[in-house]
Tab-separated table of C-alpha atoms and ligand atoms in Angstrom:
chain	number	residue	atom	x	y	z
A	1	MET	CA	5.731	3.223	12.580
A	2	ALA	CA	5.452	2.555	8.826
A	3	ALA	CA	1.877	3.967	8.751
A	4	MET	CA	3.201	7.407	9.669
A	5	LEU	CA	5.772	7.592	6.742
A	6	THR	CA	4.452	9.764	3.964
A	7	ARG	CA	5.700	11.754	0.994
A	8	GLU	CA	3.974	14.897	-0.297
A	9	LEU	CA	2.948	14.778	-3.918
A	10	THR	CA	3.033	18.121	-5.828
A	11	SER	CA	-0.701	18.245	-5.657
A	12	GLY	CA	-0.216	18.741	-1.844
A	13	VAL	CA	-1.651	15.275	-1.062
A	14	GLN	CA	0.404	13.030	1.267
A	15	ILE	CA	1.055	9.519	-0.059
A	16	PRO	CA	1.849	6.890	2.514
A	17	LEU	CA	5.152	5.203	1.791
A	18	VAL	CA	3.892	1.691	2.474
A	19	GLY	CA	1.095	0.645	0.320
A	20	PHE	CA	-0.645	-2.606	-0.255
A	21	GLY	CA	-0.518	-4.072	-3.797
A	22	THR	CA	-3.423	-6.148	-5.141
A	23	TYR	CA	-2.333	-7.351	-8.569
A	24	LEU	CA	-3.116	-11.064	-9.016
A	25	ILE	CA	-5.497	-11.093	-6.010
A	26	PRO	CA	-8.779	-12.388	-7.410
A	27	ASP	CA	-11.878	-10.244	-6.787
A	28	ASP	CA	-13.335	-12.787	-4.366
A	29	GLU	CA	-10.161	-12.836	-2.210
A	30	ALA	CA	-9.466	-9.080	-2.374
A	31	ALA	CA	-11.904	-8.088	0.373
A	32	ALA	CA	-10.272	-10.234	2.976
A	33	ALA	CA	-6.739	-9.269	1.969
A	34	VAL	CA	-7.467	-5.487	1.965
A	35	GLU	CA	-9.380	-5.788	5.311
A	36	ASN	CA	-6.382	-7.581	6.741
A	37	ALA	CA	-3.983	-4.966	5.401
A	38	LEU	CA	-5.943	-2.097	6.928
A	39	VAL	CA	-6.219	-3.740	10.278
A	40	THR	CA	-2.496	-4.382	10.177
A	41	GLY	CA	-1.984	-0.653	9.685
A	42	TYR	CA	-1.554	-0.110	6.004
A	43	ARG	CA	-3.098	3.196	4.904
A	44	HIS	CA	-2.563	3.030	1.149
A	45	ILE	CA	-4.145	0.478	-1.259
A	46	ASP	CA	-3.218	0.048	-4.957
A	47	THR	CA	-5.579	-1.454	-7.474
A	48	ALA	CA	-6.422	-1.077	-11.191
A	49	GLU	CA	-9.324	-1.501	-13.660
A	50	PHE	CA	-7.039	-4.170	-15.268
A	51	TYR	CA	-6.840	-6.268	-12.091
A	52	ASN	CA	-10.623	-7.029	-12.062
A	53	ASN	CA	-10.797	-6.777	-8.290
A	54	GLU	CA	-11.988	-3.218	-7.648
A	55	ARG	CA	-15.297	-4.558	-6.199
A	56	GLY	CA	-13.460	-6.796	-3.780
A	57	VAL	CA	-11.045	-4.081	-2.896
A	58	GLY	CA	-13.952	-1.645	-2.239
A	59	GLU	CA	-15.601	-4.223	0.048
A	60	GLY	CA	-12.345	-4.748	1.842
A	61	LEU	CA	-11.960	-1.024	2.217
A	62	ARG	CA	-15.447	-0.686	3.866
A	63	ARG	CA	-14.840	-3.603	6.114
A	64	GLY	CA	-11.311	-2.501	7.012
A	65	LEU	CA	-12.409	1.018	7.928
A	66	GLN	CA	-14.943	-0.370	10.300
A	67	GLN	CA	-12.581	-2.959	11.860
A	68	ALA	CA	-9.696	-0.514	12.235
A	69	GLY	CA	-12.011	2.353	13.476
A	70	ILE	CA	-10.744	4.850	10.812
A	71	GLU	CA	-12.405	7.022	8.111
A	72	ARG	CA	-12.289	6.938	4.330
A	73	GLY	CA	-9.999	10.053	4.435
A	74	ASP	CA	-7.390	7.990	6.402
A	75	VAL	CA	-6.728	5.596	3.429
A	76	PHE	CA	-5.021	6.551	0.266
A	77	VAL	CA	-6.650	4.719	-2.660
A	78	THR	CA	-4.974	4.437	-6.179
A	79	THR	CA	-6.637	2.948	-9.181
A	80	LYS	CA	-5.566	2.983	-12.899
A	81	LEU	CA	-7.090	3.524	-16.300
A	82	TRP	CA	-6.568	0.641	-18.715
A	83	PRO	CA	-5.850	2.565	-21.928
A	84	GLN	CA	-7.792	0.232	-24.280
A	85	THR	CA	-11.233	-1.139	-24.694
A	86	HIS	CA	-12.114	-3.827	-27.216
A	87	ASP	CA	-8.584	-3.515	-28.678
A	88	ARG	CA	-8.845	0.235	-29.423
A	89	ASN	CA	-7.682	3.199	-27.412
A	90	LYS	CA	-9.987	5.084	-25.048
A	91	SER	CA	-10.870	8.690	-25.886
A	92	THR	CA	-10.853	11.545	-23.325
A	93	GLN	CA	-14.576	10.945	-22.651
A	94	GLU	CA	-14.172	7.208	-22.250
A	95	THR	CA	-11.340	7.780	-19.921
A	96	VAL	CA	-13.563	9.962	-17.596
A	97	ARG	CA	-16.292	7.229	-17.902
A	98	SER	CA	-13.729	4.635	-16.910
A	99	LEU	CA	-12.897	6.489	-13.767
A	100	ASP	CA	-16.609	6.721	-12.944
A	101	GLU	CA	-16.905	3.048	-13.344
A	102	SER	CA	-13.864	2.363	-11.163
A	103	LEU	CA	-15.315	4.710	-8.486
A	104	ASN	CA	-18.712	2.807	-8.677
A	105	ARG	CA	-16.992	-0.588	-8.318
A	106	LEU	CA	-14.824	0.694	-5.460
A	107	GLY	CA	-17.856	2.376	-3.804
A	108	VAL	CA	-16.045	5.700	-3.296
A	109	ASP	CA	-16.669	9.288	-4.435
A	110	GLN	CA	-13.041	9.968	-5.324
A	111	VAL	CA	-9.718	8.242	-5.536
A	112	ASP	CA	-6.546	9.690	-4.066
A	113	LEU	CA	-4.471	8.913	-7.151
A	114	TYR	CA	-5.604	7.930	-10.728
A	115	LEU	CA	-2.958	6.683	-13.119
A	116	ILE	CA	-2.715	5.812	-16.808
A	117	HIS	CA	-1.588	2.173	-16.432
A	118	ALA	CA	0.667	2.027	-19.525
A	119	THR	CA	1.839	3.870	-22.476
A	120	PHE	CA	0.332	2.425	-25.813
A	121	GLY	CA	0.221	5.170	-28.544
A	122	ARG	CA	1.126	8.856	-28.493
A	123	GLU	CA	-2.235	10.401	-29.594
A	124	GLN	CA	-4.100	8.270	-27.165
A	125	ARG	CA	-1.617	9.189	-24.292
A	126	LEU	CA	-2.440	12.922	-24.842
A	127	GLN	CA	-6.224	12.394	-25.064
A	128	GLN	CA	-6.281	10.202	-21.983
A	129	TRP	CA	-4.021	12.475	-19.987
A	130	GLN	CA	-6.525	15.307	-20.743
A	131	GLY	CA	-9.172	13.067	-19.314
A	132	LEU	CA	-7.130	12.643	-16.090
A	133	ALA	CA	-6.567	16.408	-15.991
A	134	ASP	CA	-10.378	16.850	-16.152
A	135	ALA	CA	-10.883	14.263	-13.426
A	136	TYR	CA	-8.433	16.113	-11.237
A	137	ASN	CA	-10.097	19.490	-11.830
A	138	SER	CA	-13.609	17.954	-11.005
A	139	GLY	CA	-12.308	16.458	-7.761
A	140	LYS	CA	-12.771	12.826	-8.669
A	141	ALA	CA	-9.060	12.297	-8.263
A	142	ARG	CA	-7.018	14.100	-5.608
A	143	ALA	CA	-3.839	13.507	-7.631
A	144	ILE	CA	-3.167	12.128	-11.067
A	145	GLY	CA	-0.189	10.345	-12.618
A	146	VAL	CA	1.034	7.849	-15.114
A	147	SER	CA	2.620	4.401	-14.880
A	148	ASN	CA	5.324	2.786	-17.059
A	149	PHE	CA	6.117	6.173	-18.748
A	150	ASN	CA	9.643	7.081	-19.577
A	151	ALA	CA	11.105	10.706	-19.782
A	152	SER	CA	10.108	11.205	-23.485
A	153	HIS	CA	6.506	10.191	-22.761
A	154	ILE	CA	6.341	12.765	-20.060
A	155	ASP	CA	8.129	15.372	-22.365
A	156	GLU	CA	5.309	14.801	-24.830
A	157	LEU	CA	2.709	15.836	-22.212
A	158	ILE	CA	4.638	18.987	-21.400
A	159	ALA	CA	5.115	19.865	-25.091
A	160	ALA	CA	1.324	19.550	-25.533
A	161	GLY	CA	0.823	22.136	-22.778
A	162	LEU	CA	-0.715	19.632	-20.418
A	163	PRO	CA	-0.092	19.585	-16.663
A	164	LEU	CA	2.791	17.462	-15.165
A	165	PRO	CA	1.876	14.191	-13.581
A	166	HIS	CA	2.160	14.043	-9.805
A	167	ALA	CA	3.550	10.472	-9.831
A	168	ASN	CA	4.865	7.764	-12.126
A	169	GLN	CA	4.495	4.121	-10.858
A	170	ILE	CA	7.357	2.054	-12.320
A	171	GLU	CA	9.114	-1.218	-11.534
A	172	LEU	CA	11.970	-0.424	-9.154
A	173	HIS	CA	14.177	-2.784	-7.190
A	174	PRO	CA	17.862	-3.514	-7.055
A	175	TRP	CA	17.737	-5.432	-10.402
A	176	SER	CA	15.840	-2.635	-12.102
A	177	GLN	CA	16.895	0.772	-10.771
A	178	LYS	CA	16.305	3.097	-13.760
A	179	PRO	CA	18.694	5.846	-12.397
A	180	GLY	CA	18.218	8.117	-15.452
A	181	LEU	CA	14.338	8.047	-15.257
A	182	VAL	CA	14.402	8.529	-11.436
A	183	ALA	CA	16.677	11.564	-11.718
A	184	TYR	CA	14.384	13.032	-14.353
A	185	LEU	CA	11.268	12.483	-12.125
A	186	ASN	CA	12.956	13.950	-9.190
A	187	GLN	CA	13.999	17.040	-11.176
A	188	LYS	CA	10.359	17.548	-12.375
A	189	GLY	CA	8.854	16.906	-8.909
A	190	ILE	CA	7.104	13.734	-10.042
A	191	THR	CA	7.128	11.100	-7.278
A	192	PRO	CA	8.389	7.657	-8.471
A	193	ILE	CA	6.244	4.834	-6.934
A	194	ALA	CA	7.949	1.505	-6.764
A	195	TYR	CA	6.162	-1.680	-7.945
A	196	SER	CA	7.335	-5.282	-7.831
A	197	SER	CA	9.918	-4.440	-5.076
A	198	LEU	CA	10.005	-8.151	-4.331
A	199	ALA	CA	10.965	-9.386	-7.839
A	200	PRO	CA	14.416	-10.561	-6.874
A	201	LEU	CA	12.870	-13.024	-4.293
A	202	SER	CA	12.687	-16.787	-5.059
A	203	THR	CA	9.117	-16.689	-3.707
A	204	TRP	CA	7.964	-13.895	-6.160
A	205	ARG	CA	4.870	-14.868	-8.154
A	206	THR	CA	5.299	-18.626	-7.754
A	207	ALA	CA	1.585	-19.497	-8.321
A	208	PRO	CA	0.945	-21.368	-11.558
A	209	GLY	CA	0.745	-18.978	-14.572
A	210	HIS	CA	1.902	-15.929	-12.627
A	211	ALA	CA	5.492	-15.598	-14.015
A	212	SER	CA	7.232	-15.645	-17.343
A	213	GLY	CA	10.326	-17.793	-18.415
A	214	LYS	CA	12.564	-14.772	-17.753
A	215	THR	CA	11.238	-14.660	-14.118
A	216	ARG	CA	11.693	-18.307	-13.568
A	217	GLN	CA	15.319	-17.952	-14.607
A	218	MET	CA	15.944	-15.022	-12.223
A	219	ARG	CA	14.086	-16.832	-9.531
A	220	ALA	CA	16.593	-19.654	-9.684
A	221	GLU	CA	19.304	-17.057	-8.934
A	222	GLY	CA	17.297	-15.807	-5.910
A	223	GLU	CA	17.241	-19.350	-4.590
A	224	GLN	CA	20.937	-19.621	-4.589
A	225	ALA	CA	22.564	-19.779	-1.126
A	226	ASP	CA	24.916	-16.904	-2.018
A	227	SER	CA	22.214	-14.535	-3.249
A	228	PRO	CA	23.339	-11.043	-2.089
A	229	PHE	CA	19.887	-10.329	-0.553
A	230	LYS	CA	20.076	-13.385	1.659
A	231	ARG	CA	23.422	-12.061	2.958
A	232	LEU	CA	22.196	-8.486	3.392
A	233	ALA	CA	18.935	-9.619	5.109
A	234	GLU	CA	20.899	-11.613	7.593
A	235	LYS	CA	23.286	-8.712	8.295
A	236	TYR	CA	20.396	-6.371	9.097
A	237	GLY	CA	18.362	-9.084	10.988
A	238	VAL	CA	15.372	-8.828	8.640
A	239	SER	CA	13.792	-11.020	5.977
A	240	GLU	CA	14.834	-10.685	2.376
A	241	ALA	CA	11.415	-9.173	1.559
A	242	GLN	CA	11.833	-6.624	4.324
A	243	PHE	CA	15.302	-5.863	3.166
A	244	LEU	CA	14.131	-5.087	-0.410
A	245	LEU	CA	11.218	-3.012	0.726
A	246	GLY	CA	13.531	-1.095	3.111
A	247	TRP	CA	15.811	-0.347	0.121
A	248	GLY	CA	12.793	1.255	-1.645
A	249	LEU	CA	11.891	3.327	1.363
A	250	GLN	CA	15.478	4.483	1.826
A	251	ASN	CA	15.368	5.816	-1.688
A	252	GLY	CA	12.240	7.716	-0.782
A	253	TYR	CA	9.933	5.513	-2.972
A	254	PRO	CA	6.349	4.549	-1.858
A	255	VAL	CA	6.413	0.705	-2.050
A	256	LEU	CA	3.427	-1.627	-2.737
A	257	PRO	CA	3.990	-5.078	-1.427
A	258	LYS	CA	1.358	-7.627	-2.349
A	259	SER	CA	0.507	-10.808	-0.419
A	260	THR	CA	-2.496	-12.848	0.513
A	261	LYS	CA	-0.762	-14.505	3.500
A	262	PRO	CA	-1.427	-12.743	6.848
A	263	GLU	CA	2.075	-13.311	8.135
A	264	ARG	CA	3.676	-11.793	5.029
A	265	ILE	CA	1.173	-8.809	5.050
A	266	ARG	CA	2.389	-8.115	8.645
A	267	GLN	CA	6.024	-8.657	7.846
A	268	ASN	CA	5.932	-6.373	4.783
A	269	PHE	CA	4.494	-3.549	6.795
A	270	ASP	CA	7.301	-3.765	9.409
A	271	ILE	CA	10.118	-2.253	7.358
A	272	ASP	CA	11.273	0.952	8.853
A	273	SER	CA	13.247	-0.285	11.822
A	274	PHE	CA	16.629	-0.607	10.060
A	275	GLN	CA	18.870	1.584	7.998
A	276	ILE	CA	20.954	0.247	5.057
A	277	ASP	CA	24.533	1.706	5.436
A	278	SER	CA	25.975	3.758	2.602
A	279	ALA	CA	28.454	1.063	1.654
A	280	ASP	CA	25.741	-1.476	1.026
A	281	MET	CA	23.597	1.083	-0.810
A	282	GLU	CA	26.576	1.709	-3.072
A	283	TYR	CA	27.109	-2.031	-3.499
A	284	ILE	CA	23.369	-2.464	-4.486
A	285	ARG	CA	23.762	0.314	-7.054
A	286	GLY	CA	26.117	-2.103	-8.870
A	287	LEU	CA	23.482	-4.890	-9.102
A	288	ASP	CA	21.310	-2.996	-11.607
A	289	ARG	CA	20.365	-5.103	-14.616
A	290	GLY	CA	18.197	-2.572	-16.425
A	291	ALA	CA	14.887	-3.858	-17.630
A	292	GLY	CA	12.297	-5.102	-15.175
A	293	LEU	CA	10.411	-8.485	-14.834
A	294	ALA	CA	6.785	-7.617	-13.936
A	295	TRP	CA	5.515	-7.484	-17.531
A	296	GLY	CA	7.275	-10.696	-18.678
A	297	GLU	CA	9.278	-10.371	-21.872
A	298	VAL	CA	7.981	-6.780	-22.496
A	299	ASP	CA	9.541	-3.840	-20.839
A	300	PRO	CA	6.640	-1.325	-20.697
A	301	VAL	CA	8.810	1.565	-19.736
A	302	THR	CA	10.910	1.448	-22.935
A	303	HIS	CA	8.122	0.204	-25.170
A	304	ASP	CA	6.646	3.095	-27.303
B	1	LIG	P1	5.554	-7.841	-5.152
B	1	LIG	O1	4.666	-7.160	-4.154
B	1	LIG	O2	6.841	-7.215	-5.436
B	1	LIG	O3	5.678	-9.385	-4.786
B	1	LIG	C1	4.535	-10.222	-4.636
B	1	LIG	C2	5.049	-11.617	-4.686
B	1	LIG	O4	5.969	-11.932	-3.640
B	1	LIG	C3	3.935	-12.568	-4.477
B	1	LIG	O5	4.208	-13.822	-5.266
B	1	LIG	C4	3.949	-12.924	-2.987
B	1	LIG	O6	3.342	-14.202	-2.745
B	1	LIG	C5	5.375	-12.798	-2.658
B	1	LIG	N1	5.650	-12.253	-1.292
B	1	LIG	C6	5.108	-11.211	-0.752
B	1	LIG	N2	5.528	-10.978	0.422
B	1	LIG	C7	6.497	-11.859	0.747
B	1	LIG	C8	7.323	-12.148	1.769
B	1	LIG	N3	7.312	-11.365	2.852
B	1	LIG	N4	8.212	-13.175	1.698
B	1	LIG	C9	8.297	-13.931	0.551
B	1	LIG	N5	7.430	-13.760	-0.493
B	1	LIG	C10	6.612	-12.748	-0.483
B	1	LIG	O7	4.913	-7.938	-6.609
B	1	LIG	P2	3.832	-7.284	-7.498
B	1	LIG	O8	2.523	-7.739	-7.085
B	1	LIG	O9	4.364	-7.489	-8.887
B	1	LIG	O10	3.985	-5.738	-7.220
B	1	LIG	C11	3.344	-5.054	-6.137
B	1	LIG	C12	2.182	-4.221	-6.563
B	1	LIG	O11	2.519	-3.198	-7.387
B	1	LIG	C13	1.060	-5.016	-7.325
B	1	LIG	O12	0.302	-5.816	-6.537
B	1	LIG	C14	0.323	-3.864	-7.993
B	1	LIG	O13	-0.480	-3.218	-7.018
B	1	LIG	C15	1.509	-2.942	-8.384
B	1	LIG	N6	2.028	-3.266	-9.750
B	1	LIG	C16	1.837	-2.276	-10.799
B	1	LIG	C17	2.248	-2.559	-12.015
B	1	LIG	C18	1.988	-1.510	-13.113
B	1	LIG	O14	2.223	-1.789	-14.257
B	1	LIG	N7	1.709	-0.356	-12.711
B	1	LIG	C19	2.846	-3.818	-12.371
B	1	LIG	C20	3.093	-4.646	-11.298
B	1	LIG	C21	2.698	-4.384	-10.079
B	1	LIG	P3	2.067	-14.363	-1.822
B	1	LIG	O15	0.991	-13.495	-2.344
B	1	LIG	O16	1.813	-15.889	-2.008
B	1	LIG	O17	2.502	-14.050	-0.455
C-alpha cells in the first residue's frame, strides 16, 4: 500500500513517498482537500508560505487526524520559506521568524521538513540556510532542505562550512529529468523530491491563469492521441497520471500529486501496483527535454 512506502532522509526521518501537493489550492478549499487526502491514506502533505494556504492546510490536518484516527506524528508535513519580504531578502533571524509564523498558521509545534523555496541571491542563501540549520538544531524542523537548487548552489553551502541539506525539491518528470543534478544529489545523500510529476498531462493546470504559454503549447502535445504516456498507461492498465507518478516512485523520488477532485486524489494514491519494465524506463530516458514547466518561462533550477 502506498502509505507504507517511505525513504529515509539523512536526518534519520522517514519521508512517505506519496505526498499530497497543495500549490494553487486556495486557503478556503485547502482544509477539505487535505482532510480528504488523509482519509484516503496520504501521510505526507506539502505546503509553503508562498501558497497562502497554511491555515487551511492546518485545519485539514486537524480534521484529517480525527477522521482517520491517527496522530500528528503519523503525518509528514513540509512547508517552505519564501526567501523575500517586501522585495528584499530575509535575514537569518527573519528566516527563523518566518518558520515560527508558518508553525503558527499550521497549528503545529514542528514541521517534518522545512525548505528554502527558491535560490535568489548567494549571500541570502547562506544566511537563510544558517536560519534553517538553527531551526533544525532547536527541533522546530525534523529535517531541512532546499528547493530549486542546482549543484553549484549546494556546493556554496558546503564551501561555507554549513550542513548538507537533507532534501532538494525539484521539478522531475519524463520531460524534465535533470540526470546530472539527480546523480549529484544521490552522491551527497540528498533526497530528490519530485514536484509537478503530472506536467506532461493535457489536464495539468487547466484552470484560468494557472499555466503559462509554454505550458499551453506542451499541453497540446499531451492531448495528441499518439502521446507516449497514453500508450504506456494503456499498456500497464493505469491512468496517465498513475503512470507518471509510478515513474517517479520507481526512480525512488517522493512525489507530490495535487488535486482538489476526490476521484483524482484517490487515483493518485493508488500508484504502486505496477512496475515499469526496463525497456520502457530506457525509452522514457530519451524523452527528456531539459528545463521544467512549473515556473512558467523561468527555470528556477538554472536561474542564479
Ligand atoms: P501536479 O500535482 O503535477 O499536477 C496537478 C495538476 O494536474 C492539476 O491541474 C490537477 O487538476 C491535475 N491532475 C491531478 N491529478 C490528476 C489526474 N489523476 N488526472 C488528470 N489530471 C490530474 O502539479 P503541481 O501542483 O505543479 O505539483 C505538485 C506539488 O508539488 C504542488 O502542489 C506543490 O506542493 C509542489 N510544487 C513545488 C514547487 C516548488 O517550487 N518547490 C513548484 C511546483 C509544485 P485538479 O486539481 O483539477 O484535479
